[in-house]
């Protein structure tokens, strides 16, 4: 390699359920070059220092959403965080906060996936259309209304950022509520009423106290805080008008 | 062992596997579907596809154009009847994706927009900004949730197929979180495990793209077809291999050598023009562009620097605003990974391994020779890519043939029943014992990372953009040696919960099998065609001897047995594969000939 | 039997973990001062109802140094409230387009802050004019 | 899933928060600093007579009630969340305390204003 190698210390929060009672820090010294990501640093550990260190990764290009970790206590995608930014100090990596640690840097994603499945994350057509009729027409402006919310890569960084989820895991949480809004805001979709049942509950929009950190850490500019909080007004209006507007009292 | 009884089991939940699952569910809601994936579906590597998916859309386009581009692009090694089916069903599948919510980029009038792509005569590539694969994958995954008959086995690692009574009757998988084994019994199995780019060093593929399904089918006697054809993508990030989509060039990007010269004009792709022109210059096919890079390097006209030899991808003239709108992800990649602002500085790029053209031998309806076994997606070879895939044809392949695979497997499952469940369970136990053997071995000495690195390096030197008999021979020997050393592999991690060390070890076994097939197939093909280019006396295409598919058969511990199969030719006789001005001329001549032949 | 034993980390002291959380908590704590100020006003109102002597007692009370310190702090807290209120405002509004361009969060916050300045000045002028 | 009753409290919270954000700083400056210490305004700005007059007309009554009650509801909602944030999970007790306080303050203010006759 052309540039001279530097060494950085990486501390990893280890947790091996079959042998550790609770997580422990373990330190490794990793040679690196300036273009190396934190993920590559951790991969180096696994390849050459300690094969038992476990973590998820795949795409290396910030799109598959596997590699989220707490890096110096901030939720980040390890594949697009660079070792050079921590040098000459050391850095600490830990499994995403607020989620149970399955092992080492791997969190248990079951809750996230179950919630994703619960919000009807698919088009419930406003009007049926056959393939022969071609595509639904949607102007670029209509697309812009939901595009940002459809960019979520399910990396769960926002869950590691949201204290309300940490305090109460029943809260649906930022990423999934953003996805719910993505479908509600799609001009092709007519499923809002069905989804609002969850949205308008304590576990839905109302579990959020507008901390806003979710949007701060989101690597894809989804802005889940916006997806949630812009719906509180609708939810409130619906609450007060449901008995007077036709069809307003949807469950 | 826990047993789950399904009608159709699908291994792989990328674009192909998900589309197949939905097809089975729609064809008959009573069929029980097991959808198995070693990662959560949305992590599948389809997520990384950027540019788009091809389907004839504009009034000035035609199915024949798409057919000709694909077959010519594939250097006539395509199954032409399958290509005909493919181009005919592409558009309706795009519309289907749209109905399911895929956020296709739109024109002002509300219709889906199309963009130009390398090797395509007319704009026909549907896109969702530069995150097309991401949006297709998430749309398919989220839509699949609608169907209660799809039971997902997320983070389940498939270790083998169960073949009993001469047909596939299930798969065995490890539940990664617990290390427990599961037998998934099924009357039909669809393999949709994606490509094998990880056999190489610098590549655009995700860490999970390790050729698992190919190796599994191969070990059960199904041949792998045309595996020597590995696509090099001309514009990748040096060292990491991350991709700068072809759309960069579709939108008007230039490739420059160290003199700032658009060198592609020296390789039969000119003349250069300011605006992108389909099948000219930067919009030539990937194999040609990667080869041109190699020649520039030989001539000392590449740029030498900290990243090795590179050329420049110049997007500056497109302006920041346009780049941010059309290529936001590319902008981000360049800025964050390389510290390069593409609006002001050209991006250094190199060719990197990108796509596995070959795969599990399948007929035009995705069926393999082994009854009950279907394959679809990058792991499969239904025959549309030939010797070189055109960009944006493979996302379309996932959905067109995903549906076919689902329909066919459903039909097969309905017509059969499980035979001999006792024997199936016994087999599953044996599979479990074998998989555990890898981790429980006492006398191992070899390290996973060491073998993997040696393999990748050797593949790169033997099966690069240009190939030589001697180096290929060296690589054959090297892979044979690594397969022996693999038997002495040492797995440090002995735990059950999320033991990725163990999975890496199993994947390495798959990689080595696939690597061996690639290099032996390449060694035996004594001609140059598409992405397989030789420099040792076989520089020309040889239709007399090699207008044939390579079929590699598993042969235990020995080298694969190489055979050849016919290519199905319907309406396009092999011609000169030319681009740029020469391409226009060749087209005209073909037309004249066609008219003369009546 | 499963070997899984997912480890759940404690949330104790979470608000100290990150500067962002500290600023969030500061925003929430403003409410204590808003309440205190409202109680002071409520107290004055009750005194008003009890007659001139009682109300003057309340007015005298406001002039004590302690109350000055208190109100200076409350003023600072209210200013922080105003700033944080409009800072989070863009999160509560649907995506809007004006003339085909997306309205930026900064614009919303800026407009809110401007409105607050106008409202405050208006109040000061009204009060100044009436008296 | 059960529809949340949050909208009631949230609406009051929001109204109070908006009022506080718009005029709060000026209000505090006037009642807490400027008038008691004789800055900017005339000393009789908040005299008994002036204040009585204000609380005798309907607009004045509404303004006073709005400020006191909405500030209280705004604060009650946030304090409620604050306690939850600090890990106090006695949900019902906390609610009764916070919203009960705001309710009591509202009733006292309204009663007092009603009792002040023109
Ligand atoms: C960076 C990049 C950009 C691309 N851009 C384009 C483009 O613009 N246009 C285009 O047409 N094509 C593009 N391609 C190609 C195209 O994206 C892929 O060919 C296609 O997505 C492959 O899809 P698939 O469903 O076959 O496999 P994948 O999406 O890779 O899915 C494989 C699935 O199999 C599962 N699996 C694998 N092994 C096992 C196992 N042992 N046990 C259990 N599950 C297993 C995985 O978990 C995964 O779910 C691109 C490719 C790359 C790498
Ligand atoms: S909203 Fe952002 S942070 Fe949250 S899961 Fe999606 S991409 Fe990740
Ligand atoms: S951090 Fe949590 S509380 Fe709301 S604004 Fe984001 S979801
Ligand atoms: S590895 Fe895919 S997001 Fe980081």
Short mmCIF file of C-alpha atoms in Angstrom, two decimals, chain B residues 173-399:
data_model
loop_
_atom_site.label_atom_id
_atom_site.label_comp_id
_atom_site.label_asym_id
_atom_site.label_seq_id
_atom_site.Cartn_x
_atom_site.Cartn_y
_atom_site.Cartn_z
CA UNK B 173 -30.74 -24.54 7.08
CA UNK B 174 -29.07 -23.23 10.21
CA UNK B 175 -31.01 -20.73 12.27
CA UNK B 176 -28.15 -18.28 12.72
CA UNK B 177 -29.34 -16.82 16.02
CA UNK B 178 -29.37 -20.19 17.77
CA UNK B 179 -27.13 -22.41 15.70
CA UNK B 180 -29.98 -24.93 15.47
CA UNK B 181 -30.69 -26.86 12.30
CA UNK B 182 -34.02 -26.87 10.49
CA UNK B 183 -35.26 -29.22 7.83
CA UNK B 184 -37.56 -27.51 5.40
CA UNK B 185 -39.36 -30.15 3.45
CA UNK B 186 -40.64 -29.04 0.08
CA UNK B 187 -41.99 -30.52 -3.11
CA UNK B 188 -40.16 -27.93 -5.18
CA UNK B 189 -37.14 -25.79 -4.39
CA UNK B 190 -36.20 -22.53 -6.07
CA UNK B 191 -32.60 -21.44 -5.70
CA UNK B 192 -32.25 -17.65 -5.87
CA UNK B 193 -29.01 -17.05 -4.02
CA UNK B 194 -27.42 -14.44 -6.26
CA UNK B 195 -23.98 -14.22 -7.82
CA UNK B 196 -20.44 -15.15 -6.86
CA UNK B 197 -18.45 -11.93 -7.23
CA UNK B 198 -16.71 -12.55 -3.92
CA UNK B 199 -14.54 -15.12 -5.63
CA UNK B 200 -12.53 -12.10 -6.76
CA UNK B 201 -10.68 -9.44 -4.84
CA UNK B 202 -11.73 -6.02 -6.14
CA UNK B 203 -15.46 -6.39 -6.70
CA UNK B 204 -18.71 -4.51 -6.44
CA UNK B 205 -20.51 -7.28 -4.61
CA UNK B 206 -21.65 -7.48 -1.01
CA UNK B 207 -20.03 -9.77 1.50
CA UNK B 208 -22.91 -12.23 1.18
CA UNK B 209 -22.46 -12.80 -2.57
CA UNK B 210 -20.58 -16.06 -2.26
CA UNK B 211 -22.14 -18.36 -4.83
CA UNK B 212 -23.83 -20.61 -2.26
CA UNK B 213 -26.71 -21.84 -4.37
CA UNK B 214 -24.49 -22.45 -7.38
CA UNK B 215 -22.19 -24.63 -5.33
CA UNK B 216 -25.09 -26.54 -3.78
CA UNK B 217 -26.78 -27.34 -7.07
CA UNK B 218 -23.41 -28.19 -8.62
CA UNK B 219 -22.55 -30.62 -5.85
CA UNK B 220 -25.81 -32.41 -6.59
CA UNK B 221 -24.86 -32.93 -10.19
CA UNK B 222 -26.51 -29.96 -11.86
CA UNK B 223 -24.01 -28.37 -14.26
CA UNK B 224 -22.93 -24.75 -14.02
CA UNK B 225 -23.09 -23.09 -17.40
CA UNK B 226 -20.76 -20.47 -18.92
CA UNK B 227 -19.06 -19.63 -15.65
CA UNK B 228 -15.94 -18.29 -17.34
CA UNK B 229 -17.89 -15.17 -18.19
CA UNK B 230 -17.39 -12.78 -15.31
CA UNK B 231 -18.28 -9.21 -15.97
CA UNK B 232 -15.82 -6.45 -15.13
CA UNK B 233 -17.53 -3.15 -14.60
CA UNK B 234 -15.34 -0.35 -15.95
CA UNK B 235 -16.05 2.27 -13.28
CA UNK B 236 -15.38 1.10 -9.73
CA UNK B 237 -13.75 2.69 -6.74
CA UNK B 238 -10.11 1.69 -6.46
CA UNK B 239 -9.33 -0.73 -3.62
CA UNK B 240 -12.88 -1.16 -2.26
CA UNK B 241 -14.33 -1.96 -5.67
CA UNK B 242 -17.52 -0.01 -4.89
CA UNK B 243 -19.54 0.79 -7.98
CA UNK B 244 -20.08 4.05 -9.78
CA UNK B 245 -23.13 3.18 -11.79
CA UNK B 246 -23.19 3.12 -15.54
CA UNK B 247 -25.82 5.82 -15.24
CA UNK B 248 -22.90 8.20 -14.61
CA UNK B 249 -22.02 7.70 -18.23
CA UNK B 250 -25.67 7.48 -19.29
CA UNK B 251 -26.11 10.97 -17.89
CA UNK B 252 -23.11 12.18 -19.88
CA UNK B 253 -19.93 11.36 -17.94
CA UNK B 254 -16.61 11.00 -19.80
CA UNK B 255 -13.76 8.56 -19.30
CA UNK B 256 -10.36 10.25 -19.51
CA UNK B 257 -6.81 8.91 -19.41
CA UNK B 258 -3.88 10.69 -17.87
CA UNK B 259 -3.73 13.15 -20.76
CA UNK B 260 -7.37 14.08 -20.26
CA UNK B 261 -8.12 12.26 -23.52
CA UNK B 262 -11.32 10.30 -24.15
CA UNK B 263 -9.39 7.19 -24.97
CA UNK B 264 -12.37 5.01 -25.88
CA UNK B 265 -12.27 6.48 -29.38
CA UNK B 266 -9.07 4.48 -29.92
CA UNK B 267 -10.91 1.21 -29.33
CA UNK B 268 -13.58 1.21 -31.99
CA UNK B 269 -16.16 3.07 -29.93
CA UNK B 270 -15.90 6.54 -31.49
CA UNK B 271 -16.26 9.08 -32.74
CA UNK B 272 -16.59 11.10 -29.53
CA UNK B 273 -19.42 13.58 -29.22
CA UNK B 274 -20.32 15.97 -26.43
CA UNK B 275 -23.66 14.40 -25.61
CA UNK B 276 -24.03 10.75 -24.71
CA UNK B 277 -25.01 8.63 -27.71
CA UNK B 278 -26.31 5.12 -27.27
CA UNK B 279 -23.78 2.40 -28.10
CA UNK B 280 -21.06 4.98 -28.71
CA UNK B 281 -18.02 5.80 -26.59
CA UNK B 282 -18.82 5.74 -22.87
CA UNK B 283 -22.11 3.99 -23.64
CA UNK B 284 -20.40 1.00 -25.16
CA UNK B 285 -20.73 -2.35 -23.39
CA UNK B 286 -18.88 -3.11 -20.19
CA UNK B 287 -16.49 -5.73 -21.48
CA UNK B 288 -15.20 -3.39 -24.19
CA UNK B 289 -14.74 -0.52 -21.77
CA UNK B 290 -12.89 -2.66 -19.25
CA UNK B 291 -10.66 -4.03 -21.99
CA UNK B 292 -9.86 -0.51 -23.14
CA UNK B 293 -8.71 0.28 -19.62
CA UNK B 294 -6.33 -2.67 -19.73
CA UNK B 295 -4.82 -1.49 -22.99
CA UNK B 296 -4.40 2.04 -21.70
CA UNK B 297 -2.61 0.62 -18.70
CA UNK B 298 -0.27 -1.35 -20.96
CA UNK B 299 0.46 1.80 -22.93
CA UNK B 300 1.27 3.68 -19.71
CA UNK B 301 -1.58 6.10 -20.22
CA UNK B 302 -3.40 5.44 -16.96
CA UNK B 303 -2.89 7.66 -13.94
CA UNK B 304 -0.58 6.20 -11.30
CA UNK B 305 -1.20 7.24 -7.73
CA UNK B 306 -1.95 6.10 -4.21
CA UNK B 307 -4.81 4.00 -5.57
CA UNK B 308 -2.73 2.17 -8.18
CA UNK B 309 -3.51 2.67 -11.87
CA UNK B 310 -6.72 4.55 -12.51
CA UNK B 311 -8.53 6.52 -15.17
CA UNK B 312 -10.81 9.46 -14.54
CA UNK B 313 -14.59 9.48 -14.63
CA UNK B 314 -15.34 13.09 -15.39
CA UNK B 315 -18.75 14.42 -14.40
CA UNK B 316 -17.75 18.02 -13.86
CA UNK B 317 -19.48 19.38 -16.95
CA UNK B 318 -22.85 18.13 -15.68
CA UNK B 319 -22.86 20.61 -12.80
CA UNK B 320 -23.57 20.13 -9.14
CA UNK B 321 -27.34 20.67 -9.25
CA UNK B 322 -27.89 18.09 -11.97
CA UNK B 323 -25.59 15.58 -10.30
CA UNK B 324 -27.36 15.96 -6.97
CA UNK B 325 -30.70 15.36 -8.61
CA UNK B 326 -29.81 12.48 -10.92
CA UNK B 327 -26.91 10.79 -9.15
CA UNK B 328 -27.25 11.68 -5.48
CA UNK B 329 -25.82 8.42 -4.20
CA UNK B 330 -22.82 8.62 -6.49
CA UNK B 331 -22.17 12.12 -5.29
CA UNK B 332 -22.23 10.92 -1.71
CA UNK B 333 -20.01 7.90 -2.38
CA UNK B 334 -17.36 10.02 -4.07
CA UNK B 335 -17.45 12.68 -1.38
CA UNK B 336 -17.49 10.43 1.65
CA UNK B 337 -15.34 7.51 0.64
CA UNK B 338 -12.79 9.33 -1.48
CA UNK B 339 -13.06 12.96 -0.50
CA UNK B 340 -13.73 13.87 -4.12
CA UNK B 341 -16.36 16.42 -5.09
CA UNK B 342 -17.46 15.17 -8.51
CA UNK B 343 -18.75 18.58 -9.53
CA UNK B 344 -15.23 19.91 -9.31
CA UNK B 345 -12.84 16.96 -9.56
CA UNK B 346 -12.94 13.86 -11.77
CA UNK B 347 -13.42 10.57 -9.92
CA UNK B 348 -10.56 8.02 -10.15
CA UNK B 349 -11.97 4.66 -11.26
CA UNK B 350 -10.82 1.14 -12.16
CA UNK B 351 -12.60 -1.92 -13.53
CA UNK B 352 -13.87 -4.34 -10.89
CA UNK B 353 -15.62 -7.70 -10.91
CA UNK B 354 -19.33 -7.07 -10.99
CA UNK B 355 -21.56 -9.79 -12.34
CA UNK B 356 -21.63 -13.56 -12.82
CA UNK B 357 -23.06 -14.19 -16.29
CA UNK B 358 -23.09 -17.94 -15.93
CA UNK B 359 -24.89 -19.99 -13.35
CA UNK B 360 -26.98 -23.04 -12.60
CA UNK B 361 -28.12 -24.56 -15.88
CA UNK B 362 -31.81 -23.85 -16.31
CA UNK B 363 -34.17 -24.16 -19.24
CA UNK B 364 -36.20 -21.17 -20.42
CA UNK B 365 -38.67 -21.91 -17.65
CA UNK B 366 -36.01 -21.92 -14.93
CA UNK B 367 -36.14 -25.71 -14.39
CA UNK B 368 -32.91 -27.62 -13.91
CA UNK B 369 -32.26 -31.18 -14.94
CA UNK B 370 -32.90 -32.26 -11.36
CA UNK B 371 -36.68 -32.62 -10.96
CA UNK B 372 -38.15 -30.12 -8.52
CA UNK B 373 -35.14 -27.81 -8.65
CA UNK B 374 -35.53 -24.35 -10.15
CA UNK B 375 -33.11 -21.48 -10.20
CA UNK B 376 -33.55 -17.80 -10.89
CA UNK B 377 -31.64 -14.55 -10.70
CA UNK B 378 -27.91 -14.10 -10.84
CA UNK B 379 -27.22 -17.65 -9.61
CA UNK B 380 -29.10 -19.05 -12.57
CA UNK B 381 -28.28 -19.33 -16.23
CA UNK B 382 -31.56 -19.20 -18.12
CA UNK B 383 -29.56 -17.99 -21.04
CA UNK B 384 -30.22 -14.30 -21.63
CA UNK B 385 -26.79 -12.83 -20.87
CA UNK B 386 -24.53 -14.95 -23.04
CA UNK B 387 -20.90 -13.92 -22.85
CA UNK B 388 -21.62 -10.43 -21.55
CA UNK B 389 -24.64 -9.05 -19.77
CA UNK B 390 -25.96 -5.64 -20.68
CA UNK B 391 -26.44 -3.29 -17.76
CA UNK B 392 -30.06 -3.10 -16.58
CA UNK B 393 -30.99 -6.48 -18.05
CA UNK B 394 -30.50 -8.36 -14.82
CA UNK B 395 -32.90 -6.48 -12.57
CA UNK B 396 -35.47 -7.13 -15.26
CA UNK B 397 -34.43 -10.77 -15.32
CA UNK B 398 -35.18 -11.06 -11.61
CA UNK B 399 -38.79 -10.09 -11.99
#
